[in-house]
Phi, psi and omega in degrees: 000323182297328177296317178299317181299319182288326183282325188214110181294337181294340180277002183304309181294317179302317179301315182292325177295312178298317180301315178299319183291316184281312187278335183243182182275171182298325181299319179298316179297317179298315178299318180298314181296318179296315178299315180298321178298312181291326176295314179297319179296318180295318179296319179293319183297329184266003180281332177253145176288126180294148179274086182245142177261127178243176177245148171270184184293339178270358179093000179288137179282134183233127175266122182299314186282340180262318184277343180232067186229024179300130184302130176064008174275142178268136176242123178261111179261111181253112180273130187210175175211155182295334181272000186257101181299315178299327178298312182294320176299317179298313181294324175300314181295316179297320179298320181295329187249354188297326179295322175293319180297323184293345174288338183252331188222139176274101182212166176219140179261132173242113178270112186253109181281133176256015179302139178274185185298334180287324185252354183299330180295345179274346186295307184298312178299320180296312182291327176295318179292327180282335183054046177293139183265040176221171183285132177254126178238154182246123174252060190296331176269358180059033178295314180292319179302314179293317182299330180264003180056041179278129181261311184236153171247155003287148181216124185240133179235138173252129183239137175224125181055043180063018176246137176283119184247349178201143178227136176227124181251126180090173178208134167226150180307133183106341178299331180295329177293317177298321179297316178300316179298321177294318179298320179297321179292328185273346186295000000 
């Protein structure tokens, strides 16, 4: 087996699968195959933006894949909640710089609230007070959050042509600069 490894690096995974099968028991191999299957399935599932319908602040139903599908335009989907201070800080920073960014990159920000029915009533007053210059959508049943396997907010996704092209989990001051650089590369 070591000769194969030295000749061809592509056999690396194959070598480990055979090694698990020969050196270990059948149960280990079965677990490995099942895990690999679910990882591959999860990666495939997240490459396309799911066709989920959300609501805007006025209650109008919005389809992500139909209403935000301009060819080669970048869509920044920022998942947030009213109780999440880092989320609000991130959206404040993006709001402050988005007009400058739009001189360089064709993009639109969609702030998607994951607030549930208990906290959803706080979304409209908060966003009105902030005067954010982007579209606010409500994922009140968390259908989109679940479809994308999002665990924590803030969570930012960049979409181009209904394909997820970048994911950023969490926020620290300065992440918006990294986001701009990523948008420039993707344009």
